[in-house]
CSV table of N, CA and C in Angstrom, one decimal:
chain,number,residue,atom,x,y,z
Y,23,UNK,N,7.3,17.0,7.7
Y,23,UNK,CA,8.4,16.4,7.2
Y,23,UNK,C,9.1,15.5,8.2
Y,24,UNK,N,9.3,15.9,9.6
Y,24,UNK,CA,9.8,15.0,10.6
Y,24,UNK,C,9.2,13.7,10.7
Y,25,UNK,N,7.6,13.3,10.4
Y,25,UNK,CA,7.2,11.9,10.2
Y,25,UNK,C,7.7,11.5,9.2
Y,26,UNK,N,8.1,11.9,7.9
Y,26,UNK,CA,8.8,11.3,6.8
Y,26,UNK,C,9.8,10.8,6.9
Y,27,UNK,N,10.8,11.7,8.1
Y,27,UNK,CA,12.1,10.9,8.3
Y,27,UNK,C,11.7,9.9,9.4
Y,28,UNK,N,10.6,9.3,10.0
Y,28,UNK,CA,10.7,8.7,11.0
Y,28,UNK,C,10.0,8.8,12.3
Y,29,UNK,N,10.0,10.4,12.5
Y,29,UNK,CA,9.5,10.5,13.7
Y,29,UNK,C,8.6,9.9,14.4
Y,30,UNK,N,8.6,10.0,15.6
Y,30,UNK,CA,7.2,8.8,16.3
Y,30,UNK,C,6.1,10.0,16.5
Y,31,UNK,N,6.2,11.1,17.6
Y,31,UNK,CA,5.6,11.9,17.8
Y,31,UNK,C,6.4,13.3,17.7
Y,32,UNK,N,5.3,14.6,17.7
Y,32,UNK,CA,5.8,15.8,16.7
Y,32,UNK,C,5.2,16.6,17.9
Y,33,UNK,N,6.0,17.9,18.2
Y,33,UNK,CA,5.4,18.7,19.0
Y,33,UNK,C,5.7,19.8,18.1
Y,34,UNK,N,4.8,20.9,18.3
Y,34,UNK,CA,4.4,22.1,17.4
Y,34,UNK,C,4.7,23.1,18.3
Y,35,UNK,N,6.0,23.7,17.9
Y,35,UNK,CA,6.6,25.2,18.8
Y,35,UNK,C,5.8,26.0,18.7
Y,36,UNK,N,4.8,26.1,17.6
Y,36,UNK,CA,3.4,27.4,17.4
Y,36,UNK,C,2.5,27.3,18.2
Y,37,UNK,N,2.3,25.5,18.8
Y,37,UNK,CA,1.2,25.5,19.2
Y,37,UNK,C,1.0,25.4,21.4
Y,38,UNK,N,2.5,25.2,21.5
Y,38,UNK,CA,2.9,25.5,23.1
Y,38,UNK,C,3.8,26.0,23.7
Y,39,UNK,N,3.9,26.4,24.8
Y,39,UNK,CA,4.3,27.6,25.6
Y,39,UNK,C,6.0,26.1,25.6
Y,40,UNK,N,7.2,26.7,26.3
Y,40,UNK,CA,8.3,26.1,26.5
Y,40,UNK,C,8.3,24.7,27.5
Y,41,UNK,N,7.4,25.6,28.3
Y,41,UNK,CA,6.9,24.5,30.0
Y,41,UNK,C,6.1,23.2,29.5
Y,42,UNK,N,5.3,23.9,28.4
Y,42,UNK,CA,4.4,22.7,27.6
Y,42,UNK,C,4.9,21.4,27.3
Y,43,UNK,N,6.3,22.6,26.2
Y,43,UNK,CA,6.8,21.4,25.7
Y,43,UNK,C,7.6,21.0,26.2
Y,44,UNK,N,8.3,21.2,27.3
Y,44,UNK,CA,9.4,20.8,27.7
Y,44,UNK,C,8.3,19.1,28.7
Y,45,UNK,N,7.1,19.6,29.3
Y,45,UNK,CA,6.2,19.0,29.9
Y,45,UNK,C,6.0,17.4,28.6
Y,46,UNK,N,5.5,17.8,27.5
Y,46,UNK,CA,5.1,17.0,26.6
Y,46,UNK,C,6.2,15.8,26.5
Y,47,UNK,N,7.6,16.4,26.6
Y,47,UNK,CA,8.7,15.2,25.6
Y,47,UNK,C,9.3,14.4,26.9
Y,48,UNK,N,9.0,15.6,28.5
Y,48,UNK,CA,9.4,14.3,29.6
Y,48,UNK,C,7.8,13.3,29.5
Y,49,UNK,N,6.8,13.7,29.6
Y,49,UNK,CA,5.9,12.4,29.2
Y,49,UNK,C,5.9,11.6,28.5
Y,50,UNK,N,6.3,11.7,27.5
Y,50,UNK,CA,6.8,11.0,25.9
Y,50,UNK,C,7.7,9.7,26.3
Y,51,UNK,N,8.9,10.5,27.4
Y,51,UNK,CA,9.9,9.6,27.4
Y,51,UNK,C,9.8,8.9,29.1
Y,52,UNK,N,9.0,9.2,29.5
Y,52,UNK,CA,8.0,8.3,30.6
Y,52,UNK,C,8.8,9.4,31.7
Y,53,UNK,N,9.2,10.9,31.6
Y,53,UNK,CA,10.2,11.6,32.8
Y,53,UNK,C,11.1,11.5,33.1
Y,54,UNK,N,11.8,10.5,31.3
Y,54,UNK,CA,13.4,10.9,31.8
Y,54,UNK,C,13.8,11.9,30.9
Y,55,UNK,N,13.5,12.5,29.7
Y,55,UNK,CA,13.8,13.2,28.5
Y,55,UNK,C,15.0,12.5,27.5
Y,56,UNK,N,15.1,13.3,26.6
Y,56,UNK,CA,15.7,12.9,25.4
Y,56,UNK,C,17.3,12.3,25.6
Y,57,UNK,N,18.0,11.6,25.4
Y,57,UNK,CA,19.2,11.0,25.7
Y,57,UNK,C,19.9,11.9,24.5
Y,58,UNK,N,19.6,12.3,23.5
Y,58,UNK,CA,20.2,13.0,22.7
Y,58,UNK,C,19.3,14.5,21.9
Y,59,UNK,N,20.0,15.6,22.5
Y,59,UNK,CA,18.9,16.4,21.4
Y,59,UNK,C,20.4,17.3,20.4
Y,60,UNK,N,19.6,17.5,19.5
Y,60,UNK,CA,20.6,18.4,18.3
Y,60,UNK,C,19.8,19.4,17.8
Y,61,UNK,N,20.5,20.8,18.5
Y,61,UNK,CA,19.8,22.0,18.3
Y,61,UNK,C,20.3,22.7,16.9
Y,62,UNK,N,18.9,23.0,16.0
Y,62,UNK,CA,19.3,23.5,14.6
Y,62,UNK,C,19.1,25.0,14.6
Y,63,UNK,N,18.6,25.4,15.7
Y,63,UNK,CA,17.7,26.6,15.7
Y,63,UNK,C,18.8,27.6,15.7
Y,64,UNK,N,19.4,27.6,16.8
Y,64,UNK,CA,20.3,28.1,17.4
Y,64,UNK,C,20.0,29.9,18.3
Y,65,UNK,N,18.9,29.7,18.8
Y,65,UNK,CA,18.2,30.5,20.0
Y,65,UNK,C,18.7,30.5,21.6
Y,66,UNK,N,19.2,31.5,21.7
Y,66,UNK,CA,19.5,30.9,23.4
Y,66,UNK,C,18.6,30.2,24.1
Y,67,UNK,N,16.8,31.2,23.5
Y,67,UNK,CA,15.9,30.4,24.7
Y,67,UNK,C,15.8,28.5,24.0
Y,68,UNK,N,16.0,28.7,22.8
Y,68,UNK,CA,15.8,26.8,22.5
Y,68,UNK,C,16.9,26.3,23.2
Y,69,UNK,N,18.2,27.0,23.5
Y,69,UNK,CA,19.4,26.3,24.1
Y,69,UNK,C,18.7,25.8,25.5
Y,70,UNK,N,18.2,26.7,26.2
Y,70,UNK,CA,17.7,26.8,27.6
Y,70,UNK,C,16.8,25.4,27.8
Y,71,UNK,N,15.5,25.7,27.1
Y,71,UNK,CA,15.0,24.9,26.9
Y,71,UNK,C,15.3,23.1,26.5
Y,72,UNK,N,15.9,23.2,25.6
Y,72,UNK,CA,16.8,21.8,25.5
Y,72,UNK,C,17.5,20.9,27.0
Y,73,UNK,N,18.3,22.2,27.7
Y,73,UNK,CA,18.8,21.7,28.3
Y,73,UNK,C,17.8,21.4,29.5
Y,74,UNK,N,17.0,21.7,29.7
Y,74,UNK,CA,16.0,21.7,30.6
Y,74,UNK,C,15.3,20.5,30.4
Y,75,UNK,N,15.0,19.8,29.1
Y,75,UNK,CA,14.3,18.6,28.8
Y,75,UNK,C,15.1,17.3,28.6
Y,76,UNK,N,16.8,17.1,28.6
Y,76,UNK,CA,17.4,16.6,28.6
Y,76,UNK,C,17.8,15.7,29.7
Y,77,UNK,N,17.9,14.3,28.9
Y,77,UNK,CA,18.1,13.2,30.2
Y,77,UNK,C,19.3,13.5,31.1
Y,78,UNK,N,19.2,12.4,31.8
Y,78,UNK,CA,20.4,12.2,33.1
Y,78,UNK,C,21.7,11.7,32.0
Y,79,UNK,N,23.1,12.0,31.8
Y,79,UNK,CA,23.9,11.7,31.2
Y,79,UNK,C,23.7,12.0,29.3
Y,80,UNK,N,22.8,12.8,29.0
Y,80,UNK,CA,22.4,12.9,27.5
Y,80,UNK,C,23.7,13.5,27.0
Y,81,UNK,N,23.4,13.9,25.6
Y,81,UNK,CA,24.4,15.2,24.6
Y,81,UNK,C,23.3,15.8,24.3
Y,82,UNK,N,23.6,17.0,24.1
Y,82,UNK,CA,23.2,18.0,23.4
Y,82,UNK,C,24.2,18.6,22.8
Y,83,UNK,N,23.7,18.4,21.2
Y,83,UNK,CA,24.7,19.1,20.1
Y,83,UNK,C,24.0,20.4,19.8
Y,84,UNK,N,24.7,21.0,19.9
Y,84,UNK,CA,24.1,22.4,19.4
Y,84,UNK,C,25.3,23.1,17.8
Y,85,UNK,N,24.0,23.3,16.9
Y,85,UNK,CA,24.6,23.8,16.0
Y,85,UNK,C,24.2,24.6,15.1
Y,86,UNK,N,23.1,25.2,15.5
Y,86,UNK,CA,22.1,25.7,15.0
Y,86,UNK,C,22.7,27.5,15.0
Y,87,UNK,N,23.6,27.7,16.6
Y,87,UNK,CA,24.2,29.1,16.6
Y,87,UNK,C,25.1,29.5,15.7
Y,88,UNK,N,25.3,29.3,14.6
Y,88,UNK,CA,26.6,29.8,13.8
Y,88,UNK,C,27.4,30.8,13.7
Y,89,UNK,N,26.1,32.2,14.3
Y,89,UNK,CA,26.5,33.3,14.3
Y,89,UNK,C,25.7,33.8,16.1
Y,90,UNK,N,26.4,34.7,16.2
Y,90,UNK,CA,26.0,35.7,17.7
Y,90,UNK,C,24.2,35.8,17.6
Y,91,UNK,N,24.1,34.9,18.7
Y,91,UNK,CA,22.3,35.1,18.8
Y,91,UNK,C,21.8,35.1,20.1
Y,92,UNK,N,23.0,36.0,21.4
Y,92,UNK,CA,22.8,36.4,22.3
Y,92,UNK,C,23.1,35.3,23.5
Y,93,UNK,N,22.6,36.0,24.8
Y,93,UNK,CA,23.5,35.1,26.3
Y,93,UNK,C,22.1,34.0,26.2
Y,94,UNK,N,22.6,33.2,26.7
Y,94,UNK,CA,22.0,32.3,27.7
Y,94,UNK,C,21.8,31.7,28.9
Y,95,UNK,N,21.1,31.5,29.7
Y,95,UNK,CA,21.1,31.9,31.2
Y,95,UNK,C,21.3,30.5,31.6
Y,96,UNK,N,22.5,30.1,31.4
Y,96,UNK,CA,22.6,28.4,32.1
Y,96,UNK,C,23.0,28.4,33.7
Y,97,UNK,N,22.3,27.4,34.0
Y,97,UNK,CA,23.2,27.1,35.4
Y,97,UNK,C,24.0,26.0,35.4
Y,98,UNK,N,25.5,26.0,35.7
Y,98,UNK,CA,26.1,25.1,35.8
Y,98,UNK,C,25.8,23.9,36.1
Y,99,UNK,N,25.5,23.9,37.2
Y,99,UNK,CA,25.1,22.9,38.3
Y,99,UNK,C,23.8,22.7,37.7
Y,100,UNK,N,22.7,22.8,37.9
Y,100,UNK,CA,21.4,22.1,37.5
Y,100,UNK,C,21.1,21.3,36.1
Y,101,UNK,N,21.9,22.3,34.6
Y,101,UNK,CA,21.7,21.7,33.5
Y,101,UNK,C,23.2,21.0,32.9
Y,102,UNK,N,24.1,21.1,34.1
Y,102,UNK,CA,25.1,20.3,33.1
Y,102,UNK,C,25.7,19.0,34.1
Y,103,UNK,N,26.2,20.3,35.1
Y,103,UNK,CA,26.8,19.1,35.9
Y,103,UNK,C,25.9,18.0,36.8
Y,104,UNK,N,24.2,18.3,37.3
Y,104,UNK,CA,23.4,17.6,38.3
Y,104,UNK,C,23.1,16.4,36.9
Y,105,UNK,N,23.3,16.5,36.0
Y,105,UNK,CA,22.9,15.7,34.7
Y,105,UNK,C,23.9,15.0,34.1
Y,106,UNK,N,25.0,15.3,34.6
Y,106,UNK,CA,26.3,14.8,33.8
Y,106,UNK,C,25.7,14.4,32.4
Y,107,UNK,N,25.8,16.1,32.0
Y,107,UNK,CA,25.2,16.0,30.4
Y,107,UNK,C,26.4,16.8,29.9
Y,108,UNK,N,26.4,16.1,28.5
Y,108,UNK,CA,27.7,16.5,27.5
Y,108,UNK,C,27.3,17.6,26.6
Y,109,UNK,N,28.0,18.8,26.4
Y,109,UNK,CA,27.6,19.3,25.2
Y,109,UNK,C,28.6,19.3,24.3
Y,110,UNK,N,28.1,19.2,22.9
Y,110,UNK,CA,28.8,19.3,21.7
Y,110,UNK,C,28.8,20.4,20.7
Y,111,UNK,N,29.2,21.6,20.4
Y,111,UNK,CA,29.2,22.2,19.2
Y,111,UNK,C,30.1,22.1,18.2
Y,112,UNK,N,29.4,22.1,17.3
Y,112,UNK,CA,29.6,21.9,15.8
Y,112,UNK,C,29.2,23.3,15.0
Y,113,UNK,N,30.2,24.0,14.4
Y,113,UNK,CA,29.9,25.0,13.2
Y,113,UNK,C,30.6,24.3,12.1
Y,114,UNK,N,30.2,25.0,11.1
Y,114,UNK,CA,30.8,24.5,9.7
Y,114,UNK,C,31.4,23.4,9.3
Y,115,UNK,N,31.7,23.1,8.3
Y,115,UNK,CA,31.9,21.4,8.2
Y,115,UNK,C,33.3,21.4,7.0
Y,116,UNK,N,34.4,20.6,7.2
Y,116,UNK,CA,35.0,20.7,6.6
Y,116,UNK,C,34.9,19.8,5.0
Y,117,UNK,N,35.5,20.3,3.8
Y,117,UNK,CA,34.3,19.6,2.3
Y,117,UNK,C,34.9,18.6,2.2
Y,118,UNK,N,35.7,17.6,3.3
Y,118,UNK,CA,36.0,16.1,3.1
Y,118,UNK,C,34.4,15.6,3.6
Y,119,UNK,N,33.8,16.5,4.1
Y,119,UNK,CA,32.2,15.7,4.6
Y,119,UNK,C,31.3,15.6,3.6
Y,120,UNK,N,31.9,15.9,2.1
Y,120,UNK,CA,30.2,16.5,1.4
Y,120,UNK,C,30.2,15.3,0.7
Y,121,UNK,N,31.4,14.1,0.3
Y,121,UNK,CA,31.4,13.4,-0.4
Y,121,UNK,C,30.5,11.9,0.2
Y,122,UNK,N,31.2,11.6,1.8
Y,122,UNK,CA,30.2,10.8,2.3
Y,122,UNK,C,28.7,11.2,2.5
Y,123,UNK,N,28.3,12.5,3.0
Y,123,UNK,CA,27.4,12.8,2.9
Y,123,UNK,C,26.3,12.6,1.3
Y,124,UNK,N,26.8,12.8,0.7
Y,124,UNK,CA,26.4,12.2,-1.2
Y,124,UNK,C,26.2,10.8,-0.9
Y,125,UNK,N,27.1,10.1,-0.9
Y,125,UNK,CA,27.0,8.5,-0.9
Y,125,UNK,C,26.0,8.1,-0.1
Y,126,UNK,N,25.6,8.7,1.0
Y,126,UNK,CA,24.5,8.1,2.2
Y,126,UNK,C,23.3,8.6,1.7
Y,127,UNK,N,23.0,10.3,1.3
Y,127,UNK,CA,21.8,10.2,0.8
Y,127,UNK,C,21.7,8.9,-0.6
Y,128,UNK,N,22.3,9.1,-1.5
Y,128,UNK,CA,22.0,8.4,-2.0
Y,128,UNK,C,21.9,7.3,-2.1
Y,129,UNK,N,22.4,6.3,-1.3
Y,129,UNK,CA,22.1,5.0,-0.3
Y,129,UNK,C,20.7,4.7,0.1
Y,130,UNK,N,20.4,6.0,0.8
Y,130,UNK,CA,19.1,5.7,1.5
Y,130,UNK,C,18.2,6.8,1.1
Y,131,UNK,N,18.3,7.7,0.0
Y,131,UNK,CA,17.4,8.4,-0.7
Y,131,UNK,C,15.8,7.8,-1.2
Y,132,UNK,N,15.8,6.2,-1.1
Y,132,UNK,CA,14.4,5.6,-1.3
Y,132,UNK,C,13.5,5.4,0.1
Y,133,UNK,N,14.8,5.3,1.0
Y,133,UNK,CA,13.9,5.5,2.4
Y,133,UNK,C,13.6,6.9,3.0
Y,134,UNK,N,14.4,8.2,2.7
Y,134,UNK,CA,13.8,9.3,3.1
Y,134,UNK,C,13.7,10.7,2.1
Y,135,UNK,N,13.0,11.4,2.4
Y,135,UNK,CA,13.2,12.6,1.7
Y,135,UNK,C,14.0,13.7,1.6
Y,136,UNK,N,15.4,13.4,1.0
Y,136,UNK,CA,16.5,14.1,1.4
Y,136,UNK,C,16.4,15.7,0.6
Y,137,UNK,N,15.5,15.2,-0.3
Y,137,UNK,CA,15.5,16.8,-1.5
Y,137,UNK,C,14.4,17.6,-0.9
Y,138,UNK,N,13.6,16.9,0.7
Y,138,UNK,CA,12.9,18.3,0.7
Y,138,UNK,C,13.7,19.2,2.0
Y,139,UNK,N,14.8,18.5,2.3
Y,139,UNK,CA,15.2,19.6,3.3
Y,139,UNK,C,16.3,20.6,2.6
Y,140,UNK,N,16.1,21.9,3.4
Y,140,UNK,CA,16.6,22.8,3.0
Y,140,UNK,C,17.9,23.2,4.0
Y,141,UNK,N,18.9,23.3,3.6
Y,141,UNK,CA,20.5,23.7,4.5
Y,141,UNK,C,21.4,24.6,3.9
């Protein structure tokens, strides 16, 4: 489904170890990593991980935790501050959002598949 919205290339969490993939997306992005990642999972180790593949100055939104799903082993210094990387969380959404959100799928519902994702 990710090539449907666009995607360029797809890496398969079934099919590699973390080092893999964290290895795969800085080749991807020639060794700098992602300037933006947005975590749906909400796993400490995907948190870890994210932060680990994440460019010099990126965001990482994380929103995937909504409920208690354990510590995370960050280091200040290496994944936030040596990166002057931003993080963002987002839980729940207040229902002034559900009306633009309507208008946009339906805007661009001929360019993507908005009825096969599940939320």
């Amino acid at each position: 489904m990710a090539k449907e919205f666009g995607a360029d290339h797809l890496v398969n969490a079934a099919e590699a170890t973390p080092e893999e993939r964290i290895s795969i997306v800085k080749d991807l992005t020639h060794g700098r990593g992602p300037d933006v990642i947005v975590d749906c999972v909400g796993s400490p180790e995907v948190f870890i991980e994210g932060l680990e593949m994440l460019s010099n100055g990126g965001i990482f939104i994380e929103e995937g935790a909504f409920v208690e799903t354990g510590m995370a082993k960050v280091s200040p210094h290496r994944h936030i501050l040596a990166k002057n990387a931003r993080l963002l969380g987002m839980v729940n959404h207040a229902f002034t959002g559900y009306y633009p959100s309507m208008k946009l799928m339906q805007k661009y519902g001929k360019y993507f598949p908005f009825e096969k994702i599940v939320t």
